PDB file of C-alpha atoms in Angstrom:
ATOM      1  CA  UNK A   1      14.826   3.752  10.190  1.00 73.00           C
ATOM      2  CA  UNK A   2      12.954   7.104   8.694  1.00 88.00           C
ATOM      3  CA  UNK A   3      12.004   9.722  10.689  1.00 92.00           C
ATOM      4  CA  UNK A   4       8.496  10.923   9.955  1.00 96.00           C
ATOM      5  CA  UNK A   5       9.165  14.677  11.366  1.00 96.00           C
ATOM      6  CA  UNK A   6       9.934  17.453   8.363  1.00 97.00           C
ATOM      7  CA  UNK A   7       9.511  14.641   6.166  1.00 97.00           C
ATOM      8  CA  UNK A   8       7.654  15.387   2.293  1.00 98.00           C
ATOM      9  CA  UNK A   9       5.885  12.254   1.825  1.00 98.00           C
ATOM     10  CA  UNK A  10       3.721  10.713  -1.554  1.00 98.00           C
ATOM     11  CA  UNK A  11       0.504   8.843  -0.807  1.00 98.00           C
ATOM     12  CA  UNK A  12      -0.793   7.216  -3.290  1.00 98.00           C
ATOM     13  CA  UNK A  13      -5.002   6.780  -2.693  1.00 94.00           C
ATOM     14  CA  UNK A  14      -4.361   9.735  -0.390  1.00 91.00           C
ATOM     15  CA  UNK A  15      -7.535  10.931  -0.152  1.00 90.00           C
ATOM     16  CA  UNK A  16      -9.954   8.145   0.856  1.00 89.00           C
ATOM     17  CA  UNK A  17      -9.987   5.139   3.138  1.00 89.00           C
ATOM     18  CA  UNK A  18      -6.327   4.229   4.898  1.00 92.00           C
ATOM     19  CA  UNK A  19      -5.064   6.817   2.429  1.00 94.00           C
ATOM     20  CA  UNK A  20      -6.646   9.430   4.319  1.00 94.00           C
ATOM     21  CA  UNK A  21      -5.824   7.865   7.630  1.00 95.00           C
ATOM     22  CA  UNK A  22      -2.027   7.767   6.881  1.00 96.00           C
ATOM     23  CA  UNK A  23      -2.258  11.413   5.193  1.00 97.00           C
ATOM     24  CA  UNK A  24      -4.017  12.514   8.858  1.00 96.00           C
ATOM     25  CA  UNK A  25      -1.400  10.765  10.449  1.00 96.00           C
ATOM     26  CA  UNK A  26       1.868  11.958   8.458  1.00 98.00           C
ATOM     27  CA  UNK A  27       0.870  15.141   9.553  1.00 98.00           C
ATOM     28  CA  UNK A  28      -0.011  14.797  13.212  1.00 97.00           C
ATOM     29  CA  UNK A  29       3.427  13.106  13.596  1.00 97.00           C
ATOM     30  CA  UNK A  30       5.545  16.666  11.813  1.00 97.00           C
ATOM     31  CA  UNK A  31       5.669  15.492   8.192  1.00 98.00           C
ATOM     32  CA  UNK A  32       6.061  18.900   6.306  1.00 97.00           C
ATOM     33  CA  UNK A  33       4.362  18.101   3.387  1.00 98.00           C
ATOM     34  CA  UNK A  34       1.700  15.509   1.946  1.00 98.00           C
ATOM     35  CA  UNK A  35       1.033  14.644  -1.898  1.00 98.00           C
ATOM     36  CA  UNK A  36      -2.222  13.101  -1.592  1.00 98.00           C
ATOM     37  CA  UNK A  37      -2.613  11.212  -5.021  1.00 98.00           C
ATOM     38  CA  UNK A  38      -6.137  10.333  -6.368  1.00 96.00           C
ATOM     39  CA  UNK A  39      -8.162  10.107 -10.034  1.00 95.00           C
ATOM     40  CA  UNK A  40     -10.258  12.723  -8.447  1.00 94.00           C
ATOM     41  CA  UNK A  41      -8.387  15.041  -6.005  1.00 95.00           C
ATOM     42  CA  UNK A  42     -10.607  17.339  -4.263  1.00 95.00           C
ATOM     43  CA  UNK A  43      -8.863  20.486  -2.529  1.00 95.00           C
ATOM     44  CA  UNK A  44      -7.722  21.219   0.948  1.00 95.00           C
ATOM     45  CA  UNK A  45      -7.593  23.549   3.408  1.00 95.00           C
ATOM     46  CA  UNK A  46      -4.674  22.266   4.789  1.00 97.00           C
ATOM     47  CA  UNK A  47      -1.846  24.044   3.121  1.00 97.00           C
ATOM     48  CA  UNK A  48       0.681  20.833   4.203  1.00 97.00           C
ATOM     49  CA  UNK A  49      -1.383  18.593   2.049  1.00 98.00           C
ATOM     50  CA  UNK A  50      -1.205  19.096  -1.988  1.00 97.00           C
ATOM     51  CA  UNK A  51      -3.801  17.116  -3.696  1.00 97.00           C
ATOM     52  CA  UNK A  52      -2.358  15.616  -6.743  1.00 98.00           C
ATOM     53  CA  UNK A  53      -3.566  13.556 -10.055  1.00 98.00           C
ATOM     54  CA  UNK A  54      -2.533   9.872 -10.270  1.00 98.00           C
ATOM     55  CA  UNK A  55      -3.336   7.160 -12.223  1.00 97.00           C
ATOM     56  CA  UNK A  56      -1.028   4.141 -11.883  1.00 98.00           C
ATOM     57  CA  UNK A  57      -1.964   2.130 -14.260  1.00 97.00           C
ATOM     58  CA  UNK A  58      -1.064   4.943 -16.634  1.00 97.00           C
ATOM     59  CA  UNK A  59       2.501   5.354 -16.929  1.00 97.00           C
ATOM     60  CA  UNK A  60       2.907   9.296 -18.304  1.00 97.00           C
ATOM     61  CA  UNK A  61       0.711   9.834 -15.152  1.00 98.00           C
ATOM     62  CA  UNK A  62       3.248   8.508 -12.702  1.00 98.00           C
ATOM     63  CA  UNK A  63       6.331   9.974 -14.355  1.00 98.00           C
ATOM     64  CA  UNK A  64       4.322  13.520 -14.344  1.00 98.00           C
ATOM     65  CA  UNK A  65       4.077  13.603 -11.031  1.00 98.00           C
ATOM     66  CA  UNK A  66       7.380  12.549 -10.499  1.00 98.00           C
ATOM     67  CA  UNK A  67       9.212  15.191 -12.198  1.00 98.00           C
ATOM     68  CA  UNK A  68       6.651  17.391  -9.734  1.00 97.00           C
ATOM     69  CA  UNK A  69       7.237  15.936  -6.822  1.00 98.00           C
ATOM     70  CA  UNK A  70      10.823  15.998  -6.810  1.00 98.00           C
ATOM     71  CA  UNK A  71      11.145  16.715  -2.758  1.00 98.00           C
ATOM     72  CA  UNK A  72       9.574  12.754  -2.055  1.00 98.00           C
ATOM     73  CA  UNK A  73      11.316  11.014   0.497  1.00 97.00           C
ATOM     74  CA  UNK A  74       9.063   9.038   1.759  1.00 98.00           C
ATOM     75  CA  UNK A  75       6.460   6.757  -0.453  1.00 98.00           C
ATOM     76  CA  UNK A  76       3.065   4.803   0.463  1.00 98.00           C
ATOM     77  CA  UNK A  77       2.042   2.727  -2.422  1.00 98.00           C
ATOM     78  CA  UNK A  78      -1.469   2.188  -0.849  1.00 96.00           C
ATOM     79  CA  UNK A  79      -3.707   2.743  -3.997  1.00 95.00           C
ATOM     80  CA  UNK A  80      -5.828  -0.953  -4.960  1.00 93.00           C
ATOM     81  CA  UNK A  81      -8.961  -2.080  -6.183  1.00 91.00           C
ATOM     82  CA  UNK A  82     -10.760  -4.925  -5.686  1.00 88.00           C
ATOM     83  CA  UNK A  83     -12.810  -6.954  -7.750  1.00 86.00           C
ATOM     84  CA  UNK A  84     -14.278  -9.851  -6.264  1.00 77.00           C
ATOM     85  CA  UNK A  85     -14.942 -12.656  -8.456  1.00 78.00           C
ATOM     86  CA  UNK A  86     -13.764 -16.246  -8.706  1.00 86.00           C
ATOM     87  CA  UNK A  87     -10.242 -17.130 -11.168  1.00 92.00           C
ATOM     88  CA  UNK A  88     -12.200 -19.811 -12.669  1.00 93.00           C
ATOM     89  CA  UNK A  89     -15.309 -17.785 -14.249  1.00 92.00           C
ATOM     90  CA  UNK A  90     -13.870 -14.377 -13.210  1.00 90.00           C
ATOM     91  CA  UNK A  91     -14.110 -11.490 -15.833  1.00 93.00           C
ATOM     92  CA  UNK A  92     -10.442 -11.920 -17.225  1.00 95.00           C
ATOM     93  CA  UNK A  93     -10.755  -8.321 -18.306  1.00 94.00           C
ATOM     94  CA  UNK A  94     -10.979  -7.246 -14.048  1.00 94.00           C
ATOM     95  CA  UNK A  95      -8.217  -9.902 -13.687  1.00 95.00           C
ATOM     96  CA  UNK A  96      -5.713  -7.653 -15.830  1.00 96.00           C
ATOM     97  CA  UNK A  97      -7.203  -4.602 -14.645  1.00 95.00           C
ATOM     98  CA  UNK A  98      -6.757  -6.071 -10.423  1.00 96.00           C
ATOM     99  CA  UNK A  99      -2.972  -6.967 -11.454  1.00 96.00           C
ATOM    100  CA  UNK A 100      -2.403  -3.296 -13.288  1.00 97.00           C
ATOM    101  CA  UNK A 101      -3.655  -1.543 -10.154  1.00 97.00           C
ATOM    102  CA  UNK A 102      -2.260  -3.302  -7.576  1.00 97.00           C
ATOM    103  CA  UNK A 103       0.941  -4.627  -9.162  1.00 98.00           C
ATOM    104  CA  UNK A 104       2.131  -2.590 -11.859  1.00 98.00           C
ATOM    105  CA  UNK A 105       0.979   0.643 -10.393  1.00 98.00           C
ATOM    106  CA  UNK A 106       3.165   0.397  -7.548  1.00 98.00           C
ATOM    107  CA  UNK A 107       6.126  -0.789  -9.654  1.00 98.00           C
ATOM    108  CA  UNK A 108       5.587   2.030 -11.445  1.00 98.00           C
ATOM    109  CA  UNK A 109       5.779   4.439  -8.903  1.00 98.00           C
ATOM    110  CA  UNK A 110       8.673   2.856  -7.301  1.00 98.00           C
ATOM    111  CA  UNK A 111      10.610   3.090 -10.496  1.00 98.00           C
ATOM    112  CA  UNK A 112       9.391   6.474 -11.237  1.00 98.00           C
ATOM    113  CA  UNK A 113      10.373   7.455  -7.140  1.00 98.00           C
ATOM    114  CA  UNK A 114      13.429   5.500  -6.660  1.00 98.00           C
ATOM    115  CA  UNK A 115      15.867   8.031  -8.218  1.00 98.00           C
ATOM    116  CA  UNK A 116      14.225  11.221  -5.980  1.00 98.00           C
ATOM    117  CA  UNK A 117      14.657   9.160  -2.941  1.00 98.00           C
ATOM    118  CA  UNK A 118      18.271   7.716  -3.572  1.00 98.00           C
ATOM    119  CA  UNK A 119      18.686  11.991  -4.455  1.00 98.00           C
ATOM    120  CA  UNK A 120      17.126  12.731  -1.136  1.00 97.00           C
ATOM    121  CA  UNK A 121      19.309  10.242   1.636  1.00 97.00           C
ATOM    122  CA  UNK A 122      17.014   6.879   0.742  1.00 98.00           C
ATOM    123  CA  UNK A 123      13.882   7.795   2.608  1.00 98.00           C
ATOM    124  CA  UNK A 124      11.044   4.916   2.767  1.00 98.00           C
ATOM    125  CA  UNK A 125       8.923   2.843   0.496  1.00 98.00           C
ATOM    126  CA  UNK A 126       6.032   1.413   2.377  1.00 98.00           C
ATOM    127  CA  UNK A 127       3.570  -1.402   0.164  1.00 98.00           C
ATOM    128  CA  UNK A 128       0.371  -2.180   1.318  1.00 96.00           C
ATOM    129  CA  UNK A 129       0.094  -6.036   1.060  1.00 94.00           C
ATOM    130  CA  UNK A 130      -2.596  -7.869   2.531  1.00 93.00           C
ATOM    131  CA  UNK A 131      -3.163 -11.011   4.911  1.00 92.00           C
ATOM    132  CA  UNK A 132      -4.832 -12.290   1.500  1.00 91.00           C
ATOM    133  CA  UNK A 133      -1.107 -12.277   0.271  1.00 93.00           C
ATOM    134  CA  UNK A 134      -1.199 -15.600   2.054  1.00 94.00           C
ATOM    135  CA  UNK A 135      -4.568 -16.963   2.428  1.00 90.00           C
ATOM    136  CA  UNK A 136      -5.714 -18.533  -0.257  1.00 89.00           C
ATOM    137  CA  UNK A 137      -9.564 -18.160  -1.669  1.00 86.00           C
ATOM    138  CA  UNK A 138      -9.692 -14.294  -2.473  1.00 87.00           C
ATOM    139  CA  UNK A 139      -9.433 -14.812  -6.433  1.00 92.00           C
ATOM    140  CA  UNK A 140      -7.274 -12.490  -8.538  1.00 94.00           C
ATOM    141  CA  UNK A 141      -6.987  -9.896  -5.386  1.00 92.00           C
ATOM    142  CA  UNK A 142      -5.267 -12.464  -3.323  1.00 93.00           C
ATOM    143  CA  UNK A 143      -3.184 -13.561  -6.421  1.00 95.00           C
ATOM    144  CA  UNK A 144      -2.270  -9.668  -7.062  1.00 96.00           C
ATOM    145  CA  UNK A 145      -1.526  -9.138  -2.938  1.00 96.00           C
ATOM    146  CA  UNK A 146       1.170 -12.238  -3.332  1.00 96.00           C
ATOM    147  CA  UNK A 147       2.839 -10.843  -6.632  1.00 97.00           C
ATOM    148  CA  UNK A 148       3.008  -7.867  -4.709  1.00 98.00           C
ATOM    149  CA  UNK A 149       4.569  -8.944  -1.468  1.00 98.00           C
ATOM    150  CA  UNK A 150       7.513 -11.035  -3.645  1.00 98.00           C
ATOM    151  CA  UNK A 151       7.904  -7.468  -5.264  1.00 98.00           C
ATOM    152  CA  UNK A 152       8.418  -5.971  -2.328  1.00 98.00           C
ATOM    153  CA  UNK A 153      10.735  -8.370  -1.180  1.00 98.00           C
ATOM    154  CA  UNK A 154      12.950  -8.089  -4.526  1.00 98.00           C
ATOM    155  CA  UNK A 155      12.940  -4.495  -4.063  1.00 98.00           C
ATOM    156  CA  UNK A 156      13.915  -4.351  -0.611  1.00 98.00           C
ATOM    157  CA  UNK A 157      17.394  -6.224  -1.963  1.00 98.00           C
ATOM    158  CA  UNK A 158      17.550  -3.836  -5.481  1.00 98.00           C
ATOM    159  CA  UNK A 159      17.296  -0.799  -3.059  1.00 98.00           C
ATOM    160  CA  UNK A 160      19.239  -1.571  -0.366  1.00 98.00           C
ATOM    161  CA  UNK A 161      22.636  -0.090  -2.234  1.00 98.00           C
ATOM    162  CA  UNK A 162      20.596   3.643  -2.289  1.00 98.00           C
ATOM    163  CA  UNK A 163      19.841   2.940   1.920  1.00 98.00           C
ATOM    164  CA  UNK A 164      16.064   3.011   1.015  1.00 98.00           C
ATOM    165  CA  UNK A 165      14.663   1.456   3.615  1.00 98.00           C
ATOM    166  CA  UNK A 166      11.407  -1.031   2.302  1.00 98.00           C
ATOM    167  CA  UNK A 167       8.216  -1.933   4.631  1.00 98.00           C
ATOM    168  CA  UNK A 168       6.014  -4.487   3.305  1.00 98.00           C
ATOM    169  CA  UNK A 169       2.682  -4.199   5.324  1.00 97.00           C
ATOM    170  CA  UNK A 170      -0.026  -6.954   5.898  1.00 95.00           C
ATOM    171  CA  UNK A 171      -3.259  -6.247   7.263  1.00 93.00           C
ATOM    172  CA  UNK A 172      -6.804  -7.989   8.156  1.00 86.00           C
ATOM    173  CA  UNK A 173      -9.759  -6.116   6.255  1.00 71.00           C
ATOM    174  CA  UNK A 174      -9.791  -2.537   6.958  1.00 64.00           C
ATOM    175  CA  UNK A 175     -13.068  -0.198   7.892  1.00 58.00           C
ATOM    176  CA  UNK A 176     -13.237   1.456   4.496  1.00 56.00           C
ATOM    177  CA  UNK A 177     -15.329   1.824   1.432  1.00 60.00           C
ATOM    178  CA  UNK A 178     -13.669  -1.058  -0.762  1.00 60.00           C
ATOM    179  CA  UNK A 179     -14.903  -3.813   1.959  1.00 56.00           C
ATOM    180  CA  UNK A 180     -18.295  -2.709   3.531  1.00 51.00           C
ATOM    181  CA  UNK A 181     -20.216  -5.013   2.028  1.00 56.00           C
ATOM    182  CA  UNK A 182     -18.036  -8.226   3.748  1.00 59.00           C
ATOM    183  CA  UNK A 183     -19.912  -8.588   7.291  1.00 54.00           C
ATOM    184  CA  UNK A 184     -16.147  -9.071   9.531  1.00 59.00           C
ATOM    185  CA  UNK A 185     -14.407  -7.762  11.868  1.00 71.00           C
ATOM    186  CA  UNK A 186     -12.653  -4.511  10.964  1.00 65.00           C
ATOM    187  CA  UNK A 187      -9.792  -2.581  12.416  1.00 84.00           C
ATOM    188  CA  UNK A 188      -9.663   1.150  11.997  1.00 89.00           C
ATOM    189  CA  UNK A 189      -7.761   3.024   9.037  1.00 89.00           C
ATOM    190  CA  UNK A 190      -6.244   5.132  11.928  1.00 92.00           C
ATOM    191  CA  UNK A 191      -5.270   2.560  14.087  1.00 91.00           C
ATOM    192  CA  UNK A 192      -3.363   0.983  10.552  1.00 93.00           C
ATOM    193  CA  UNK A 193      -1.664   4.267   9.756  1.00 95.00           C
ATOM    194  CA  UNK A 194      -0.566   4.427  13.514  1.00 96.00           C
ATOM    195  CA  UNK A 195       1.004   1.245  13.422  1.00 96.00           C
ATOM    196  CA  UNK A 196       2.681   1.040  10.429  1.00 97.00           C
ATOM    197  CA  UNK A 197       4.432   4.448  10.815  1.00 98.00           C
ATOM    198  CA  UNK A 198       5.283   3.013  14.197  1.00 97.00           C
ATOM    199  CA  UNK A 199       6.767   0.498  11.750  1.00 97.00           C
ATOM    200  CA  UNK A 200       8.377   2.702   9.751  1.00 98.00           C
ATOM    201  CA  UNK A 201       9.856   4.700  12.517  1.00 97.00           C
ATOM    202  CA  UNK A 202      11.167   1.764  14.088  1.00 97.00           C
ATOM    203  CA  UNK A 203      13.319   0.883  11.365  1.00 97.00           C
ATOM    204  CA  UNK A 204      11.360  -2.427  10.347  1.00 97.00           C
ATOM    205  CA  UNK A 205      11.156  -3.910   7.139  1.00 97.00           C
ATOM    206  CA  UNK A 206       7.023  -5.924   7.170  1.00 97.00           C
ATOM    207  CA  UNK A 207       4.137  -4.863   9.999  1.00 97.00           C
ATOM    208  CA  UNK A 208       1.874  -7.410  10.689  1.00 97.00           C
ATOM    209  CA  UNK A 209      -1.101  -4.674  11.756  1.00 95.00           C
ATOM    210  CA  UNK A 210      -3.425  -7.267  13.341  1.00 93.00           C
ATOM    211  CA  UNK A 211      -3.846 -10.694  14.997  1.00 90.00           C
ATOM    212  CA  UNK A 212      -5.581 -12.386  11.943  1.00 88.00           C
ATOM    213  CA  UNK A 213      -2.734 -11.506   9.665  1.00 92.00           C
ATOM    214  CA  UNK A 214       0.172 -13.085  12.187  1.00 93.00           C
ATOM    215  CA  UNK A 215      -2.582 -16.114  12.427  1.00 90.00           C
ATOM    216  CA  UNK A 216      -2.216 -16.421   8.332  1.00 91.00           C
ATOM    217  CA  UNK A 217       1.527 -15.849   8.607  1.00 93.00           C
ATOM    218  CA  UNK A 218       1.806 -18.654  11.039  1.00 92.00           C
ATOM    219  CA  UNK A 219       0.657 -20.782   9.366  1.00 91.00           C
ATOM    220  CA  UNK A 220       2.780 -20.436   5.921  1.00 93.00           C
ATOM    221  CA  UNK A 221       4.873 -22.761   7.628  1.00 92.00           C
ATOM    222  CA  UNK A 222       2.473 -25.974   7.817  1.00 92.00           C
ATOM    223  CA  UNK A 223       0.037 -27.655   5.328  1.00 90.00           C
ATOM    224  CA  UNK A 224      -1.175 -25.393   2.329  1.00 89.00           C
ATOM    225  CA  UNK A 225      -4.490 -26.834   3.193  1.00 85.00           C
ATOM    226  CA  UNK A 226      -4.021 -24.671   6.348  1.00 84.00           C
ATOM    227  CA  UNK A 227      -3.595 -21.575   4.174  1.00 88.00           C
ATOM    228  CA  UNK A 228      -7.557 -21.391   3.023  1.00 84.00           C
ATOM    229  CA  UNK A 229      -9.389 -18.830   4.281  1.00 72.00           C
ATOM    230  CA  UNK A 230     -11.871 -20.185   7.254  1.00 62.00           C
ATOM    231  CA  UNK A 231     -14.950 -19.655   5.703  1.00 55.00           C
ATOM    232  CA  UNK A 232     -13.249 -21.461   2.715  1.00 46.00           C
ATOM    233  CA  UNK A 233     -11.981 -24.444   4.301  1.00 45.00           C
ATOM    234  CA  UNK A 234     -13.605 -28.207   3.983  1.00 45.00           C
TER     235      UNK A 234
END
């Protein structure tokens, strides 16, 4: 359980999207500081919130910030891309660069964070998964959202000893930039940063945001034929 209040908290993709949203809602809940990562960072006029360069698929960016950002105790790996195309005839170049950003990068920043939060009482890591951790039809996105939910889970154990408490989150698609084009349902980036601090307040270790991701998770238990996406399945 990690209080939110007078925390300093890292958010990686901090700037945009869900990033934002959890960055808007850090704040609103006490959190005393904000490093809002991005490739870009524009400025604020919120003196809370420090903008901050990260790249994390470049490891001398991660460990920079690190040895700036020494106060962390609290962590949201949320930064991802996505690059939709099929494994088969896929660009394997985007399938390298898809695991690098949304695999690697967080490991990096874990191992880069770990030793400031274990120095600061444990704090939180919180990964952004995705109910395309499970489903299967979402190409090397979907593959990269598994790899990183079995990370998570590996973690969770390797950090338990420093009482760093780990939240893997899984959520439905998202109203941001990175899916506009798909013509879904979407749930708000505010209402996901609401309830996954919830989660993270609440001393839980995986928020299921939405109804379509605890559908998906259901059904991990029957026929992998089950596990296609809807759209996908014959």
């Amino acid at each position: 359980m990690t209080a939110i209040e007078d925390s300093v908290a890292l958010v990686t993709g901090g700037q945009r999207g869900i990033g934002k949203a959890f960055t808007e809602q850090l704040l609103a809940r006490g959190a005393r500081k904000v490093y809002a990562t991005a490739r870009n960072p524009r400025p604020s006029d919120d003196p809370r919130i420090e903008p901050v360069f990260l790249d994390v698929t470049h490891g001398y960016s991660v460990t920079d910030l690190a040895e700036q950002a020494t106060d962390v105790d609290l962590v949201i790996n949320n930064a991802g891309v996505l690059h939709p195309a099929p494994l088969l005839t896929g660009d394997l170049a985007q399938v390298f660069a898809t695991f690098d950003t949304n695999v690697y990068g967080p490991l990096r920043v874990v191992q880069a964070f770990a030793p400031i939060l274990a120095g600061n009482g444990g704090g939180a890591l919180v990964n952004i998964h995705s109910f395309l951790s499970w489903a299967a039809g979402s190409g090397a996105y979907g593959a990269s959202k598994a790899a990183l939910w079995s990370l998570t889970n590996s973690l969770r154990i390797e950090l338990a000893a420093q009482h760093t408490q780990v939240v893997g989150v899984h959520l439905g698609f998202a109203d941001t930039d990175m899916v506009s084009a798909i013509p879904t349902e979407k749930i708000a980036p505010a209402d996901v940063a609401r309830i996954v601090l919830d989660g993270v307040e609440n001393g839980e270790n995986e928020v299921l945001v939405d109804e379509a991701t605890r559908t998906i998770k259901a059904a991990l238990s029957g026929p992998v034929e089950n596990l296609a996406l809807p759209s996908l399945r014959r």
